[in-house]
Amino acid sequence: MADSKKIYPRTGDMQTVYLKNVITNPNIEVGDYTMYNDFSNDPTRFEENNVLYHYPINHDKLIIGKFCSIACGAKFLFNSANHTLSSLSTYPFPLFFEEWGLDKKNVAKSWDNKGDIIIGNDVWIGFEAVILAGVTIGDGAIIGTRAIVTKDVPPYTIVGGVPAKPIKKRFDEDVISDLLCIKWWDWSNEKIARNIAAIQSGCIKEFMED
């Protein structure tokens, strides 16, 4: 039976990890069986290499659901990467408070805070895709290779491009509704194992029989 507590789920494969088991930052939450593959860098260093500008001062979070597939080089770009647009200048004066005699407590006024990044369950994030702060990606969505996601992505929607735009829905609305009600990713391991063939069949009727 599958073991969600492993770091390396595939024998002899040191490029693929169950992401939850290499996370130490309390502001990053990852669900069971979500995997990350990296053929360029050590995948256990995901926090350092892939979650960028994620500073404690913002209290922003990265939340990733269960059974997601994250390809090599995917990046999650947080609020401190921004510069404020409400100022007459984008220069981050509050960041250099010592230089300009400003109050240190206002350092976060250097950027616009757009909030958390939330990734649903069963999401596939393609090679070198970039997800920006404040974005929510719905269950079952697919993010194309090198897409830059600046806006929320509805469930079971494929997006791609710069900036990312909807390409198509994976299924019709009735099937999407059924899948969102079933929430198979919350089933027990035993029930998932019994239904893998049904999941892979692509037929919702077969899938709903158990």
Short mmCIF file of N, CA, C and O in Angstrom, two decimals, residues 116-185:
data_model
loop_
_atom_site.label_atom_id
_atom_site.label_comp_id
_atom_site.label_asym_id
_atom_site.label_seq_id
_atom_site.Cartn_x
_atom_site.Cartn_y
_atom_site.Cartn_z
N ASP A 116 -2.08 35.00 -0.29
CA ASP A 116 -1.51 33.66 -0.35
C ASP A 116 -1.55 33.08 -1.77
O ASP A 116 -2.28 33.58 -2.64
N ILE A 117 -0.80 32.02 -1.97
CA ILE A 117 -0.93 31.17 -3.16
C ILE A 117 -1.58 29.87 -2.71
O ILE A 117 -1.08 29.20 -1.80
N ILE A 118 -2.70 29.53 -3.33
CA ILE A 118 -3.45 28.33 -2.94
C ILE A 118 -3.62 27.43 -4.16
O ILE A 118 -4.19 27.84 -5.18
N ILE A 119 -3.11 26.22 -4.03
CA ILE A 119 -3.20 25.23 -5.10
C ILE A 119 -4.13 24.12 -4.63
O ILE A 119 -3.94 23.56 -3.55
N GLY A 120 -5.12 23.78 -5.43
CA GLY A 120 -6.08 22.74 -5.05
C GLY A 120 -5.48 21.35 -5.11
O GLY A 120 -4.25 21.16 -5.09
N ASN A 121 -6.33 20.35 -5.18
CA ASN A 121 -5.93 18.95 -5.24
C ASN A 121 -5.86 18.48 -6.69
O ASN A 121 -6.56 18.99 -7.56
N ASP A 122 -4.99 17.49 -6.95
CA ASP A 122 -4.90 16.87 -8.28
C ASP A 122 -4.58 17.91 -9.35
O ASP A 122 -5.10 17.86 -10.46
N VAL A 123 -3.72 18.87 -9.02
CA VAL A 123 -3.30 19.91 -9.96
C VAL A 123 -1.97 19.51 -10.57
O VAL A 123 -1.07 19.04 -9.87
N TRP A 124 -1.83 19.70 -11.87
CA TRP A 124 -0.56 19.44 -12.56
C TRP A 124 0.02 20.79 -12.96
O TRP A 124 -0.59 21.54 -13.73
N ILE A 125 1.21 21.08 -12.43
CA ILE A 125 1.91 22.32 -12.75
C ILE A 125 3.10 21.98 -13.63
O ILE A 125 4.01 21.26 -13.21
N GLY A 126 3.13 22.50 -14.84
CA GLY A 126 4.11 22.12 -15.84
C GLY A 126 5.49 22.73 -15.63
O GLY A 126 5.71 23.60 -14.79
N PHE A 127 6.42 22.29 -16.46
CA PHE A 127 7.83 22.66 -16.40
C PHE A 127 8.02 24.18 -16.41
O PHE A 127 7.51 24.89 -17.28
N GLU A 128 8.70 24.66 -15.38
CA GLU A 128 9.08 26.07 -15.24
C GLU A 128 7.90 27.04 -15.26
O GLU A 128 8.07 28.23 -15.58
N ALA A 129 6.73 26.57 -14.91
CA ALA A 129 5.60 27.49 -14.74
C ALA A 129 5.84 28.39 -13.53
O ALA A 129 6.55 28.01 -12.59
N VAL A 130 5.27 29.57 -13.55
CA VAL A 130 5.41 30.53 -12.45
C VAL A 130 4.02 30.91 -11.96
O VAL A 130 3.16 31.33 -12.75
N ILE A 131 3.81 30.77 -10.65
CA ILE A 131 2.54 31.13 -10.02
C ILE A 131 2.78 32.37 -9.16
O ILE A 131 3.66 32.37 -8.28
N LEU A 132 2.02 33.42 -9.38
CA LEU A 132 2.24 34.67 -8.66
C LEU A 132 1.40 34.76 -7.39
O LEU A 132 0.38 34.07 -7.24
N ALA A 133 1.82 35.62 -6.49
CA ALA A 133 1.13 35.83 -5.22
C ALA A 133 -0.34 36.18 -5.44
O ALA A 133 -0.70 36.89 -6.39
N GLY A 134 -1.19 35.68 -4.57
CA GLY A 134 -2.61 35.99 -4.62
C GLY A 134 -3.43 35.08 -5.51
O GLY A 134 -4.65 35.21 -5.57
N VAL A 135 -2.79 34.14 -6.18
CA VAL A 135 -3.48 33.26 -7.14
C VAL A 135 -4.01 32.01 -6.43
O VAL A 135 -3.33 31.41 -5.61
N THR A 136 -5.23 31.62 -6.79
CA THR A 136 -5.82 30.35 -6.37
C THR A 136 -6.04 29.49 -7.61
O THR A 136 -6.63 29.95 -8.59
N ILE A 137 -5.56 28.25 -7.56
CA ILE A 137 -5.74 27.31 -8.66
C ILE A 137 -6.67 26.20 -8.20
O ILE A 137 -6.41 25.54 -7.19
N GLY A 138 -7.74 25.99 -8.92
CA GLY A 138 -8.76 25.05 -8.52
C GLY A 138 -8.36 23.59 -8.69
O GLY A 138 -7.40 23.26 -9.42
N ASP A 139 -9.10 22.71 -8.04
CA ASP A 139 -8.86 21.26 -8.13
C ASP A 139 -8.83 20.82 -9.60
O ASP A 139 -9.63 21.27 -10.42
N GLY A 140 -7.91 19.90 -9.90
CA GLY A 140 -7.89 19.28 -11.21
C GLY A 140 -7.39 20.13 -12.36
O GLY A 140 -7.41 19.69 -13.51
N ALA A 141 -6.91 21.34 -12.06
CA ALA A 141 -6.44 22.23 -13.13
C ALA A 141 -5.08 21.77 -13.66
O ALA A 141 -4.35 21.02 -12.99
N ILE A 142 -4.73 22.23 -14.85
CA ILE A 142 -3.43 21.97 -15.46
C ILE A 142 -2.81 23.30 -15.86
O ILE A 142 -3.45 24.11 -16.56
N ILE A 143 -1.56 23.52 -15.43
CA ILE A 143 -0.84 24.74 -15.77
C ILE A 143 0.24 24.37 -16.78
O ILE A 143 1.12 23.55 -16.51
N GLY A 144 0.19 24.98 -17.95
CA GLY A 144 1.09 24.61 -19.04
C GLY A 144 2.54 24.99 -18.78
O GLY A 144 2.86 25.83 -17.93
N THR A 145 3.42 24.37 -19.55
CA THR A 145 4.85 24.64 -19.48
C THR A 145 5.15 26.13 -19.63
O THR A 145 4.64 26.78 -20.54
N ARG A 146 5.94 26.65 -18.69
CA ARG A 146 6.41 28.04 -18.69
C ARG A 146 5.30 29.06 -18.70
O ARG A 146 5.51 30.23 -19.04
N ALA A 147 4.10 28.66 -18.31
CA ALA A 147 3.02 29.62 -18.14
C ALA A 147 3.33 30.53 -16.96
O ALA A 147 3.99 30.13 -16.00
N ILE A 148 2.86 31.76 -17.03
CA ILE A 148 2.95 32.69 -15.89
C ILE A 148 1.52 32.98 -15.45
O ILE A 148 0.75 33.63 -16.17
N VAL A 149 1.17 32.48 -14.27
CA VAL A 149 -0.22 32.54 -13.81
C VAL A 149 -0.40 33.76 -12.93
O VAL A 149 0.14 33.83 -11.82
N THR A 150 -1.17 34.71 -13.43
CA THR A 150 -1.39 35.98 -12.73
C THR A 150 -2.80 36.09 -12.14
O THR A 150 -3.06 36.98 -11.35
N LYS A 151 -3.68 35.17 -12.57
CA LYS A 151 -5.08 35.22 -12.12
C LYS A 151 -5.53 33.83 -11.69
O LYS A 151 -4.93 32.82 -12.07
N ASP A 152 -6.62 33.78 -10.93
CA ASP A 152 -7.16 32.50 -10.46
C ASP A 152 -7.51 31.58 -11.65
O ASP A 152 -7.91 32.06 -12.72
N VAL A 153 -7.35 30.29 -11.42
CA VAL A 153 -7.66 29.28 -12.43
C VAL A 153 -8.80 28.42 -11.93
O VAL A 153 -8.70 27.82 -10.85
N PRO A 154 -9.92 28.33 -12.64
CA PRO A 154 -11.05 27.51 -12.19
C PRO A 154 -10.70 26.03 -12.16
O PRO A 154 -9.77 25.58 -12.84
N PRO A 155 -11.45 25.24 -11.41
CA PRO A 155 -11.22 23.79 -11.37
C PRO A 155 -11.27 23.15 -12.75
O PRO A 155 -12.05 23.55 -13.61
N TYR A 156 -10.41 22.16 -12.95
CA TYR A 156 -10.39 21.33 -14.16
C TYR A 156 -10.27 22.16 -15.45
O TYR A 156 -10.84 21.83 -16.48
N THR A 157 -9.50 23.25 -15.35
CA THR A 157 -9.25 24.10 -16.51
C THR A 157 -7.78 24.03 -16.88
O THR A 157 -6.91 24.05 -16.02
N ILE A 158 -7.49 23.93 -18.17
CA ILE A 158 -6.13 23.96 -18.68
C ILE A 158 -5.79 25.39 -19.07
O ILE A 158 -6.54 26.02 -19.84
N VAL A 159 -4.68 25.91 -18.56
CA VAL A 159 -4.25 27.25 -18.92
C VAL A 159 -2.81 27.20 -19.43
O VAL A 159 -2.03 26.31 -19.08
N GLY A 160 -2.45 28.18 -20.24
CA GLY A 160 -1.09 28.27 -20.74
C GLY A 160 -0.82 29.67 -21.26
O GLY A 160 -1.73 30.46 -21.48
N GLY A 161 0.47 29.97 -21.44
CA GLY A 161 0.86 31.24 -22.02
C GLY A 161 1.36 32.25 -21.02
O GLY A 161 1.44 32.00 -19.83
N VAL A 162 1.71 33.42 -21.55
CA VAL A 162 2.24 34.53 -20.75
C VAL A 162 1.49 35.80 -21.12
O VAL A 162 1.68 36.33 -22.21
N PRO A 163 0.61 36.29 -20.24
CA PRO A 163 0.15 35.62 -19.02
C PRO A 163 -0.75 34.44 -19.35
O PRO A 163 -1.30 34.37 -20.46
N ALA A 164 -0.90 33.53 -18.40
CA ALA A 164 -1.69 32.32 -18.64
C ALA A 164 -3.16 32.66 -18.90
O ALA A 164 -3.75 33.49 -18.20
N LYS A 165 -3.71 31.99 -19.90
CA LYS A 165 -5.12 32.16 -20.23
C LYS A 165 -5.75 30.78 -20.40
O LYS A 165 -5.07 29.81 -20.76
N PRO A 166 -7.08 30.67 -20.19
CA PRO A 166 -7.75 29.38 -20.35
C PRO A 166 -7.62 28.86 -21.79
O PRO A 166 -7.78 29.61 -22.75
N ILE A 167 -7.30 27.57 -21.89
CA ILE A 167 -7.25 26.90 -23.19
C ILE A 167 -8.53 26.09 -23.40
O ILE A 167 -9.18 26.20 -24.43
N LYS A 168 -8.86 25.29 -22.39
CA LYS A 168 -10.12 24.55 -22.44
C LYS A 168 -10.39 23.93 -21.08
O LYS A 168 -9.50 23.84 -20.23
N LYS A 169 -11.63 23.48 -20.90
CA LYS A 169 -11.99 22.68 -19.73
C LYS A 169 -11.61 21.23 -20.00
O LYS A 169 -11.71 20.75 -21.14
N ARG A 170 -11.20 20.52 -18.96
CA ARG A 170 -10.83 19.13 -19.14
C ARG A 170 -12.05 18.25 -19.38
O ARG A 170 -11.95 17.24 -20.09
N PHE A 171 -13.19 18.59 -18.79
CA PHE A 171 -14.41 17.80 -18.90
C PHE A 171 -15.59 18.75 -19.02
O PHE A 171 -15.45 19.97 -18.84
N ASP A 172 -16.76 18.19 -19.32
CA ASP A 172 -17.94 19.06 -19.35
C ASP A 172 -18.36 19.40 -17.92
O ASP A 172 -17.88 18.81 -16.94
N GLU A 173 -19.23 20.37 -17.80
CA GLU A 173 -19.56 20.92 -16.48
C GLU A 173 -20.19 19.89 -15.54
O GLU A 173 -19.96 19.93 -14.33
N ASP A 174 -20.96 18.96 -16.09
CA ASP A 174 -21.58 17.93 -15.24
C ASP A 174 -20.53 17.02 -14.63
O ASP A 174 -20.60 16.68 -13.44
N VAL A 175 -19.53 16.63 -15.42
CA VAL A 175 -18.47 15.77 -14.91
C VAL A 175 -17.64 16.53 -13.87
O VAL A 175 -17.29 15.98 -12.81
N ILE A 176 -17.34 17.78 -14.16
CA ILE A 176 -16.57 18.59 -13.20
C ILE A 176 -17.33 18.70 -11.88
O ILE A 176 -16.75 18.55 -10.80
N SER A 177 -18.62 18.95 -11.96
CA SER A 177 -19.43 19.05 -10.75
C SER A 177 -19.40 17.76 -9.95
O SER A 177 -19.27 17.77 -8.71
N ASP A 178 -19.51 16.62 -10.66
CA ASP A 178 -19.45 15.32 -9.98
C ASP A 178 -18.10 15.10 -9.30
O ASP A 178 -18.03 14.66 -8.15
N LEU A 179 -17.03 15.42 -9.99
CA LEU A 179 -15.70 15.23 -9.43
C LEU A 179 -15.47 16.10 -8.20
O LEU A 179 -14.87 15.66 -7.21
N LEU A 180 -15.98 17.33 -8.25
CA LEU A 180 -15.82 18.23 -7.11
C LEU A 180 -16.65 17.77 -5.92
O LEU A 180 -16.31 18.07 -4.76
N CYS A 181 -17.72 17.05 -6.19
CA CYS A 181 -18.53 16.49 -5.10
C CYS A 181 -17.89 15.22 -4.53
O CYS A 181 -17.90 14.99 -3.32
N ILE A 182 -17.35 14.39 -5.42
CA ILE A 182 -16.75 13.12 -4.99
C ILE A 182 -15.51 13.34 -4.14
O ILE A 182 -15.30 12.65 -3.13
N LYS A 183 -14.66 14.30 -4.57
CA LYS A 183 -13.39 14.57 -3.85
C LYS A 183 -12.62 13.28 -3.59
O LYS A 183 -12.30 12.95 -2.45
N TRP A 184 -12.30 12.55 -4.64
CA TRP A 184 -11.65 11.25 -4.48
C TRP A 184 -10.34 11.33 -3.70
O TRP A 184 -9.94 10.36 -3.05
N TRP A 185 -9.69 12.48 -3.75
CA TRP A 185 -8.40 12.64 -3.05
C TRP A 185 -8.55 12.56 -1.53
O TRP A 185 -7.56 12.41 -0.82
#
